[in-house]
Coordinates of C-alpha atoms in Angstrom, one line a residue:
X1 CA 4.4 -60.5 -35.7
X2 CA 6.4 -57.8 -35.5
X3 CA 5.2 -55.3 -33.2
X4 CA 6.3 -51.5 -31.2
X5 CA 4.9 -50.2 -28.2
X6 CA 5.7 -46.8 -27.7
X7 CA 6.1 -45.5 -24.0
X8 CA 6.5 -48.0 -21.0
X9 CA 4.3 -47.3 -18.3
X10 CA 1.9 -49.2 -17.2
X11 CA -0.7 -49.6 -21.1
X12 CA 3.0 -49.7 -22.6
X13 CA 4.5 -52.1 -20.5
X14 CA 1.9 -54.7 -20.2
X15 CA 0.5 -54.4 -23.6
X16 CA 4.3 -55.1 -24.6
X17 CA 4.5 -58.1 -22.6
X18 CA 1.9 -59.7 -22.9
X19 CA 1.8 -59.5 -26.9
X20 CA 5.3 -61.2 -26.4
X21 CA 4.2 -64.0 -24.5
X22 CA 1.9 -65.2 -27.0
X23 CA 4.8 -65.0 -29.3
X24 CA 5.4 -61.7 -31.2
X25 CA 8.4 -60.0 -31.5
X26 CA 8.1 -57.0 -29.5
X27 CA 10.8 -53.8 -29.2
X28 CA 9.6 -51.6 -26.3
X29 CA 10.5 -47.9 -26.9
X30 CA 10.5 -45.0 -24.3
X31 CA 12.7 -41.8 -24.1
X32 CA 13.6 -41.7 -20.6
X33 CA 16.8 -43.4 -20.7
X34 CA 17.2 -44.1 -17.0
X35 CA 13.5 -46.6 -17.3
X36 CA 14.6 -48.6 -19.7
X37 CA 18.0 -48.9 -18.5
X38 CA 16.4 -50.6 -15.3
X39 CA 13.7 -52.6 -17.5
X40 CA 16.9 -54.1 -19.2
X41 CA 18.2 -55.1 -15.9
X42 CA 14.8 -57.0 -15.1
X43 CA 13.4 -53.8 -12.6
X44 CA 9.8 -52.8 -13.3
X45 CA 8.9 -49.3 -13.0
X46 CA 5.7 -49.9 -11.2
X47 CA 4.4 -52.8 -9.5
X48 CA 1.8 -55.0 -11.2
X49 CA 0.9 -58.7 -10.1
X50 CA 2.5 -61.1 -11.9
X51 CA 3.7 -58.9 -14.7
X52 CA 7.8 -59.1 -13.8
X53 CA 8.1 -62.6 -14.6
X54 CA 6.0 -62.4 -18.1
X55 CA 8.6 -59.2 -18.6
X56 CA 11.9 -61.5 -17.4
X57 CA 10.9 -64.9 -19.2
X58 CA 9.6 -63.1 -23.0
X59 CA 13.2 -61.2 -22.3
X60 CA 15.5 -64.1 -21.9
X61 CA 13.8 -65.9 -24.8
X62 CA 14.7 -62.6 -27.1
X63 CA 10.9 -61.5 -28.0
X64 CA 10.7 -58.3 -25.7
X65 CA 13.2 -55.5 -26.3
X66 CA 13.2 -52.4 -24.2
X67 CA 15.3 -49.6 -26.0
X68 CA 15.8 -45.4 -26.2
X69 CA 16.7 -45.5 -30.5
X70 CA 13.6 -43.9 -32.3
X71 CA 14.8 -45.7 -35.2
X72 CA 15.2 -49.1 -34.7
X73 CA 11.8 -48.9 -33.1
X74 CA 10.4 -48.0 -36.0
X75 CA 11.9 -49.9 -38.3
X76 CA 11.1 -53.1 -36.7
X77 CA 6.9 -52.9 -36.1
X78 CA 4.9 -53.3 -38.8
X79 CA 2.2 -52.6 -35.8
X80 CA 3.1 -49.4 -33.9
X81 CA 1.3 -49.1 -31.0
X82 CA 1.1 -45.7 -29.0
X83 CA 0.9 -46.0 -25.4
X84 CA 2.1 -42.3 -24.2
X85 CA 0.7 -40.1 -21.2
X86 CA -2.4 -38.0 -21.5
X87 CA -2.5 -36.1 -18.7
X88 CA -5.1 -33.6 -18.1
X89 CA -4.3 -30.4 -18.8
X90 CA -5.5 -27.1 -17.0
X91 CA -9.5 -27.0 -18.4
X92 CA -9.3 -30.5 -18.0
X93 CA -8.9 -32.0 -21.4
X94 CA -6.6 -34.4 -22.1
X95 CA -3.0 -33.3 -23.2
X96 CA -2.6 -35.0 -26.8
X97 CA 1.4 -33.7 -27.1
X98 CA 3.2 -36.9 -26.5
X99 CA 0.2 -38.9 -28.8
X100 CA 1.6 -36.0 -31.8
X101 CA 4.8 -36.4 -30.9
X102 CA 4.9 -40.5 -31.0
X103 CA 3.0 -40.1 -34.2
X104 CA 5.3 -37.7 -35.7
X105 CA 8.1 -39.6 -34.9
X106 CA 6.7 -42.6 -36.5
X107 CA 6.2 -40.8 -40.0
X108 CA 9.6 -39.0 -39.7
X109 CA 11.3 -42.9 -40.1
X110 CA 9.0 -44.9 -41.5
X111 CA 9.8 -46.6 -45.2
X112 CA 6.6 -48.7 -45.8
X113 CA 3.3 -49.7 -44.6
X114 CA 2.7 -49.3 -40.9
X115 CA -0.4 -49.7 -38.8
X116 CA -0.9 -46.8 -35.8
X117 CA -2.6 -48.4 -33.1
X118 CA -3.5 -45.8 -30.5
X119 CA -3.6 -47.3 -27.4
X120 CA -3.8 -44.3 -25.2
X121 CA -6.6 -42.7 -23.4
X122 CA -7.6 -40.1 -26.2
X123 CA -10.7 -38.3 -26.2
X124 CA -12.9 -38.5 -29.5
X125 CA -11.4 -37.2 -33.2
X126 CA -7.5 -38.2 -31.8
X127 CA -7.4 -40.9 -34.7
X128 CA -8.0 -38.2 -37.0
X129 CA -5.7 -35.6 -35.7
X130 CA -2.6 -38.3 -35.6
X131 CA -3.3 -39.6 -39.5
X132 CA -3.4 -35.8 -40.5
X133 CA 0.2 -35.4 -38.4
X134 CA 1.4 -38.1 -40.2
X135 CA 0.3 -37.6 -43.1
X136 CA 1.4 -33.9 -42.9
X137 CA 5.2 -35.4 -42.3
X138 CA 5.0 -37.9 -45.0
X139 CA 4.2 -34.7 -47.7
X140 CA 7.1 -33.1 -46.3
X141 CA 9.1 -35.8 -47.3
X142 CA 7.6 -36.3 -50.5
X143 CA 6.8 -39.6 -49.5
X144 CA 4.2 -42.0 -50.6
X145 CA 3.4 -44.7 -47.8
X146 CA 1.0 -45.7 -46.9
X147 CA -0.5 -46.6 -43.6
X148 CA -3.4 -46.2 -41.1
X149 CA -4.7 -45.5 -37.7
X150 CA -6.9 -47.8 -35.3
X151 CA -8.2 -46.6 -32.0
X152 CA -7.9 -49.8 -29.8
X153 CA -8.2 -48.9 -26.5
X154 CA -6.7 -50.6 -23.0
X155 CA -9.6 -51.8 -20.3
X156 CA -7.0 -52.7 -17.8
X157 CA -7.7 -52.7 -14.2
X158 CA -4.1 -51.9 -12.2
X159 CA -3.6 -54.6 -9.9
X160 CA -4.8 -57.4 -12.6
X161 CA -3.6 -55.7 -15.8
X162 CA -1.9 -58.7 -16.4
X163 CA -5.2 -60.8 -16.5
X164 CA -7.2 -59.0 -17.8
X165 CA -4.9 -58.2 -21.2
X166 CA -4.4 -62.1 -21.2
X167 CA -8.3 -62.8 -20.9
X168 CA -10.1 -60.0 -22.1
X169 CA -13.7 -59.2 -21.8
X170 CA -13.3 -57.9 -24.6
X171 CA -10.9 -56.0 -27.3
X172 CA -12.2 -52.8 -29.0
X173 CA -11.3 -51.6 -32.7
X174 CA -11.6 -48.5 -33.5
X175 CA -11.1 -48.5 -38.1
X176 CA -13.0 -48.8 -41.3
X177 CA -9.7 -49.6 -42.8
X178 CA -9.7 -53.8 -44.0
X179 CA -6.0 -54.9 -44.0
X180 CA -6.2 -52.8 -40.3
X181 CA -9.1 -55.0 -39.4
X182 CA -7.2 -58.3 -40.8
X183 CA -4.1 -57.4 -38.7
X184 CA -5.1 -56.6 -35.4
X185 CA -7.5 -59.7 -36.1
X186 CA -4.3 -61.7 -36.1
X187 CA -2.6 -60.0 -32.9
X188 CA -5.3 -60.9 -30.7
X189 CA -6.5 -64.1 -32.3
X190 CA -4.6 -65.8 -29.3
X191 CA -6.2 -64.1 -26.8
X192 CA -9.8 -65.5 -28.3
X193 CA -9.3 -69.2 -28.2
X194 CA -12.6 -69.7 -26.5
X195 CA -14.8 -67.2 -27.9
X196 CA -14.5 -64.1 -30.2
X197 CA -14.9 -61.0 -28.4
X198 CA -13.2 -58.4 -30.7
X199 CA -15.8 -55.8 -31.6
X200 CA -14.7 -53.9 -34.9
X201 CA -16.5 -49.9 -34.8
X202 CA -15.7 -46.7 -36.5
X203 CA -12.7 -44.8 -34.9
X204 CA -14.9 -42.2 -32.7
X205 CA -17.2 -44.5 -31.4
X206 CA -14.7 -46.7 -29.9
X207 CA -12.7 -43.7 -28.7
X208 CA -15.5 -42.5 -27.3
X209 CA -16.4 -46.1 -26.0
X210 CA -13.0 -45.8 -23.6
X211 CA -14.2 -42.8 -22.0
X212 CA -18.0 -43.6 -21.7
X213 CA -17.0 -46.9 -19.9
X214 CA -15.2 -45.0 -17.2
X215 CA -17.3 -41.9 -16.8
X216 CA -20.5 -45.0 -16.2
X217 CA -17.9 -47.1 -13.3
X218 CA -17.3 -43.7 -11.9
X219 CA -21.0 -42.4 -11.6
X220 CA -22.0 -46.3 -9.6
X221 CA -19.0 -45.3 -7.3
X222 CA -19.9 -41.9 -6.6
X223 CA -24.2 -42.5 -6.7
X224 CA -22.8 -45.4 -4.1
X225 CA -20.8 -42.9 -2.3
X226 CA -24.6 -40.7 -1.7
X227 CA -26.6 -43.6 -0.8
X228 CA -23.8 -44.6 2.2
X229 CA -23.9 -40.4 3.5
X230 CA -28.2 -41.3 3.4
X231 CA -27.9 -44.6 5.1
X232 CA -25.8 -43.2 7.9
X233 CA -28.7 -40.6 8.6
X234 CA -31.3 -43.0 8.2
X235 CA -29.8 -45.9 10.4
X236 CA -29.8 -48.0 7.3
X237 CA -26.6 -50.1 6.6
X238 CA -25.0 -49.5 3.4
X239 CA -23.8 -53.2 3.6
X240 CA -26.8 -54.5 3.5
X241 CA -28.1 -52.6 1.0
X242 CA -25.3 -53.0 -1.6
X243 CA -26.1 -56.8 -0.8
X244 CA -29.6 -56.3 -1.9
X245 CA -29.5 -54.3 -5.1
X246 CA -26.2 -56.1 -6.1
X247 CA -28.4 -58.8 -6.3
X248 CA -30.5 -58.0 -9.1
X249 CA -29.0 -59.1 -12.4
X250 CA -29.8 -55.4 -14.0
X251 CA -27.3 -53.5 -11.3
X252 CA -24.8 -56.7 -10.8
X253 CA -22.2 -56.4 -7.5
X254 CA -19.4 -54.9 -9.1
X255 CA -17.9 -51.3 -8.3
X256 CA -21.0 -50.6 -5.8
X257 CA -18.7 -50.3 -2.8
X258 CA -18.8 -47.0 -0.2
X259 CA -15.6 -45.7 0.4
X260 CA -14.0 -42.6 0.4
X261 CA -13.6 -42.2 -3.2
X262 CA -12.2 -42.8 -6.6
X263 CA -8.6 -42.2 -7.4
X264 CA -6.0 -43.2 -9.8
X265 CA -5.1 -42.2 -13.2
X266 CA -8.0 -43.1 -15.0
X267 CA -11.6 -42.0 -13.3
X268 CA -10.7 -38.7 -12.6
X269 CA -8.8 -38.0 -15.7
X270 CA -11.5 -39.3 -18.0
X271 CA -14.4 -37.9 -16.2
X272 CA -13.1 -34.6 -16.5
X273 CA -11.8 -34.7 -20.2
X274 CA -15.5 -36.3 -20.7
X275 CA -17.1 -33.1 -19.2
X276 CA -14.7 -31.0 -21.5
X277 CA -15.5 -32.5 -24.6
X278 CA -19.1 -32.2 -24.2
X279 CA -18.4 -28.6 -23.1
X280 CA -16.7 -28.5 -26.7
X281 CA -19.2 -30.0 -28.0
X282 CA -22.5 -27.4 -26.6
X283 CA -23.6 -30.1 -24.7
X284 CA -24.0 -29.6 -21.1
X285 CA -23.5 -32.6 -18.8
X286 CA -25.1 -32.7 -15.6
X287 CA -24.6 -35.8 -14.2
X288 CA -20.4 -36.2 -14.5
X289 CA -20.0 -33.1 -12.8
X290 CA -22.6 -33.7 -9.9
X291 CA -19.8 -37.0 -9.7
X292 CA -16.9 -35.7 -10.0
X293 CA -17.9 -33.3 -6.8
X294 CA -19.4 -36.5 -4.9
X295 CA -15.9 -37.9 -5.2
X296 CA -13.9 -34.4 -4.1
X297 CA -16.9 -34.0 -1.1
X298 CA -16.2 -38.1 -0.3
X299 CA -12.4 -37.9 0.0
X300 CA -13.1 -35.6 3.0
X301 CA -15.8 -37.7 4.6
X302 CA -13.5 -39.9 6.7
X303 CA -11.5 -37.1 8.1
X304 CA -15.2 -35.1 8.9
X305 CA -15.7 -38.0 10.7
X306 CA -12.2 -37.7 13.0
X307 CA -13.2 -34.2 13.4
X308 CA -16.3 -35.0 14.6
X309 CA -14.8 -37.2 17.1
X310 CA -11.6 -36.0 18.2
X311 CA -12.3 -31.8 17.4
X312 CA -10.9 -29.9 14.8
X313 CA -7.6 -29.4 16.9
X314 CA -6.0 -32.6 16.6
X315 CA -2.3 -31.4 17.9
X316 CA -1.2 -34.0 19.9
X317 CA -3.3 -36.9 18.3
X318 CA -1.1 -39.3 15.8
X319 CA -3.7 -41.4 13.8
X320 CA -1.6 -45.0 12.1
X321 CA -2.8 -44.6 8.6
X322 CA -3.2 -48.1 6.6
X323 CA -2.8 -48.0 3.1
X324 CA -1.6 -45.3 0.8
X325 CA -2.1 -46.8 -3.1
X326 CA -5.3 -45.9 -4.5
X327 CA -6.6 -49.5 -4.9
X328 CA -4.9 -52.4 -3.3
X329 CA -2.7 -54.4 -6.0
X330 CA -0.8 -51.2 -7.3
X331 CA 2.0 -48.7 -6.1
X332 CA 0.0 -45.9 -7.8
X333 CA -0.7 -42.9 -5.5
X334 CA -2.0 -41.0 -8.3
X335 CA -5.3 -38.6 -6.7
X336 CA -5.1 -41.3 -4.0
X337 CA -8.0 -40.5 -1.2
X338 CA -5.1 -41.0 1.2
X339 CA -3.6 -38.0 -0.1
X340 CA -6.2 -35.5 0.9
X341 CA -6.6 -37.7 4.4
X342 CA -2.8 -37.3 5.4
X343 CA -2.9 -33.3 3.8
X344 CA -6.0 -32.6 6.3
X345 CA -4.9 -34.5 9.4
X346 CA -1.5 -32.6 9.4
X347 CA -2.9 -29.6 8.7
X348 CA -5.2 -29.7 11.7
X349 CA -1.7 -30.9 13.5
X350 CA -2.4 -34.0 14.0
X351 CA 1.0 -36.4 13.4
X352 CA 0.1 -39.3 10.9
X353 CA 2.1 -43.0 10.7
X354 CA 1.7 -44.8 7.4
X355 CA 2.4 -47.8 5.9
X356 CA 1.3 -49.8 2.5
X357 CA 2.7 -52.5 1.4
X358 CA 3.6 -51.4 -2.2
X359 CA 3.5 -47.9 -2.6
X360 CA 6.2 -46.7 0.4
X361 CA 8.5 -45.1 -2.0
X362 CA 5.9 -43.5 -4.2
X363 CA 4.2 -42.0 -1.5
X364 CA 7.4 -40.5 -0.1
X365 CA 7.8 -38.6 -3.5
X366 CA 4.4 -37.6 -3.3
X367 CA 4.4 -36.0 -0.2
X368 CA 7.9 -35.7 0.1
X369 CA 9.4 -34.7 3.8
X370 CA 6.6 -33.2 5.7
X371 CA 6.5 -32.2 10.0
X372 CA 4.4 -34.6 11.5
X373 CA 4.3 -37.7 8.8
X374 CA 6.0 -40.9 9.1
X375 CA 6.5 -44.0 7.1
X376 CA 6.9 -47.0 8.6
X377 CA 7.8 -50.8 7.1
X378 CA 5.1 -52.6 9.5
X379 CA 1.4 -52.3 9.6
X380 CA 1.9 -52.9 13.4
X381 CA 4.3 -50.4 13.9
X382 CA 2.2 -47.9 12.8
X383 CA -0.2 -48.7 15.7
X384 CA 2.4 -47.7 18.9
X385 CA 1.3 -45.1 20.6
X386 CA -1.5 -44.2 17.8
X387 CA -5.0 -42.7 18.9
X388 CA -6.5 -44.4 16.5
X389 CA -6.3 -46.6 13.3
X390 CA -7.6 -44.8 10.0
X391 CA -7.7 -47.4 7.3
X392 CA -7.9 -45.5 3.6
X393 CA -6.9 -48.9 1.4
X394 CA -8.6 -52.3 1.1
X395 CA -5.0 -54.6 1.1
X396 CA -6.1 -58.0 1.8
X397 CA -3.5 -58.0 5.2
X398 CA -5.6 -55.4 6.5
X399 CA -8.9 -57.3 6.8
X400 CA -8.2 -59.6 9.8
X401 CA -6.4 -58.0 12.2
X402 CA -6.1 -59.1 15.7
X403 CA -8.6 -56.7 17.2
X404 CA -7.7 -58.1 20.4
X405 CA -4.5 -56.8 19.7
X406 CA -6.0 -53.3 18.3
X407 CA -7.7 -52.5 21.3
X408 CA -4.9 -53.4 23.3
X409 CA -2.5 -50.6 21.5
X410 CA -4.4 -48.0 20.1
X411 CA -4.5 -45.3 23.1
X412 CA -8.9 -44.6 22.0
X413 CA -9.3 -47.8 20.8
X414 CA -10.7 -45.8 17.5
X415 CA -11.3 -47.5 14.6
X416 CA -11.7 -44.9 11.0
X417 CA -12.6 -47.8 8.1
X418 CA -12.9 -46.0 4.8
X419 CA -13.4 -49.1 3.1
X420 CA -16.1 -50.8 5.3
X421 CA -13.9 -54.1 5.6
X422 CA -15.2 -54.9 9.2
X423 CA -18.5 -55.9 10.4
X424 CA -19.0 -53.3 13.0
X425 CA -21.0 -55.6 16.1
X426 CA -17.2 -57.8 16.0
X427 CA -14.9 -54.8 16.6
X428 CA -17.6 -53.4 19.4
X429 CA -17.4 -56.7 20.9
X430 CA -13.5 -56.6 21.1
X431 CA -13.7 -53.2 22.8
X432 CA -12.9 -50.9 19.6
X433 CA -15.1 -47.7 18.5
X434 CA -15.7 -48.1 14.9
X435 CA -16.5 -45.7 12.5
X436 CA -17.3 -46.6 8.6
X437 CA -18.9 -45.4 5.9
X438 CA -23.1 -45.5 5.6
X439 CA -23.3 -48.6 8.2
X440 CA -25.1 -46.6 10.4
X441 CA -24.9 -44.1 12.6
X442 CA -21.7 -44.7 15.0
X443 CA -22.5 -44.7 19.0
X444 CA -21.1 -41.3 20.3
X445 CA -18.0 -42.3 22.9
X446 CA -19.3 -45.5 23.2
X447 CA -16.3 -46.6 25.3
X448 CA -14.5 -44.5 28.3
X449 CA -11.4 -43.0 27.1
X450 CA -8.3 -44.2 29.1
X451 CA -5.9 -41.8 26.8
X452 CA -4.3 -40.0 29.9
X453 CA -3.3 -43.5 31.6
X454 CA -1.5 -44.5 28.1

């Protein structure tokens, strides 16, 4: 099939390549001329696990275009997928402007049938405002084609997009419309070899679907996120409990995790556009915004407990800071926890030393030069002549260390896990203070500090 994806970020780009590794014929189009001039030369925009060589070898073989001309993009997909920005604008809803304009564009060129496949985060009645766009463009050209819009939208976890586009849990439709039906039947027929899992609805339920799925991943975090601040006071290890409940087949293990927080550029962005819809709607929601200020209150909690520690003047402390991304498995420092860690430490003067693996260089244009932060290319030489090691990213090279070797170089042998990655009796055995979230509470000074000698 013939098929465009409009915009090439990280929906865009993955849905583009992996629809061309099954085969289709796919032309990539985005605006910014300086992205797609380095997608041409084989350089990803973001970093995604194994998404670079599905981008180089659907390339080579001439099924995956990347290109800036409106028209040619156009003209080639009888499927014209829309996978633009929403960002949140300033009450919170989502900014539908690039949607429009993709839309628009579309109708300005097109001759024929084409299929709109809205693939971007869009909060409920979108469908309907892009056919009456196009179809508003269409009359001023006195034009007759027809076409129609699906809602399909992406369930991809950053980190295993990839994957998870290849082996879906499953594929939403969002249209009433039968040839629509029939064609995106046959686009992800290859992805359904085993089992069926395409679920055809009516265009606002499976918009709505999208948003609903995040704002209920968002709430386990955050109601996990309470429990662990309980468990502290209560001696109780958060640990063990997630263990327990995860156990039971109604709650399953997944996203019940203590940390310090949701980020990214889905959970916070669709909880709040969730919470302004229903606004719109006279509906009052209680519960999104009782989590959405769980997940503000929890990306302080780790640096409450440094404070607590170390006092609220922390000039002349320097804390390594491991991991900057989000999630591990991504570059993106979109609402990162780490962001409000490394924005408190420095304003309470403390010096901070990062590293991450991926997301160096997006981090650097996130905080951009700043007194008293460093980036450094080694986990280990963030240690030297650290205080103490505050962890705010779950990378899988963080989760044996050589404590040995941690107690040995951090001047208070200070351990701040937001991620809980440690069992807490091992690092106290290797001489380390550990503090993590809702495993109980923490000894106070358990070991002498031997700062002035070091």
């Amino acid at each position: 099939m013939k098929i465009t994806v409009i915009g090439t970020g990280y929906v865009g780009l993955v849905t583009g390549a992996c629809l061309s590794e099954m085969g289709n014929h796919v032309v990539c189009l985005d605006l910014d001329a300086r992205r797609i001039a380095a997608l041409n030369q084989g350089q990803l925009p973001i970093h995604e696990p194994g998404l670079l060589d599905v981008v180089l070898r659907n390339a080579h073989a001439g099924r995956l275009e990347f290109t800036t001309d409106t028209d040619h993009a156009v003209a080639h997909g009888l499927l014209q997928f829309i996978a633009v920005g929403t960002p949140p604008s300033e009450d919170g809803s989502a900014d539908l402007q690039h949607v429009l304009a993709a839309a628009r564009s579309i109708a300005e060129r097109m001759a024929g049938y084409k299929l709109i496949v809205n693939k971007s985060t869009v909060p409920v009645g979108t469908a309907d405002r892009v056919h009456e766009a196009v179809a508003g463009v269409l009359a001023g050209r006195s034009l007759s084609a027809d076409f129609a819009v699906v809602s399909n939208p992406e369930f991809l976890k950053e980190g295993s997009a990839v994957q998870d586009f290849m082996r879906p849990d499953r594929v939403i439709v969002g249209t009433q419309d039968e040839r629509a039906t029939e064609l995106m039947r046959a686009v992800y027929a290859p992805f359904m070899r085993n089992r069926d899992r395409l679920v055809v609805m009516d265009v606002r339920s499976a918009e709505f679907t999208k948003y609903a799925a995040n704002a209920m991943l968002a709430t386990r975090i955050s109601f996990m996120n309470e429990l662990a601040l309980l468990a502290e006071k209560l001696g109780a290890d958060i640990e063990n409990v997630r263990t327990g409940i995860g156990m039971d087949p109604r709650i399953g293990t997944h996203f019940l995790y203590a940390g310090t927080g949701y980020g990214g550029s889905c959970f916070p962005k669709d909880v709040r556009a969730l919470i302004k819809t229903a606004q719109d709607a006279g509906q009052e929601f209680h519960i999104l915004p009782a989590v959405k200020a769980v997940n503000d209150r929890q990306k302080q909690v780790l640096t409450d407990k440094i404070v607590a520690r170390f006092g609220a003047d922390l000039a002349g402390r320097r804390f390594a800071l491991w991991g900057l991304a989000f999630k591990p498995g991504t570059d993106d420092m979109r609402e990162a926890p780490s962001l409000a860690i490394i924005e408190r430490l420095l304003a309470l003067g403390a010096e901070v030393v990062a590293y991450d693996p991926q997301a160096m260089d997006q981090a650097h244009q996130a905080l951009g030069e700043r007194t008293g932060l460093t980036f450094v290319q080694l986990a280990d030489a963030a240690l030297q002549g650290a205080d103490a090691l505050v962890i705010a990213t779950e990378w899988k090279e963080f989760r044996s260390p050589d404590f040995a070797h941690l107690a040995a170089t951090l001047r208070e042998r200070v351990v701040f896990d937001g991620r809980n990655l440690f069992e807490p009796a091992e690092l106290r055995a290797a001489g380390l203070e550990y503090h993590a979230i809702g495993r109980g509470a923490a000894p106070a000074n358990p070991l002498p500090s031997d700062h002035a000698e070091r």
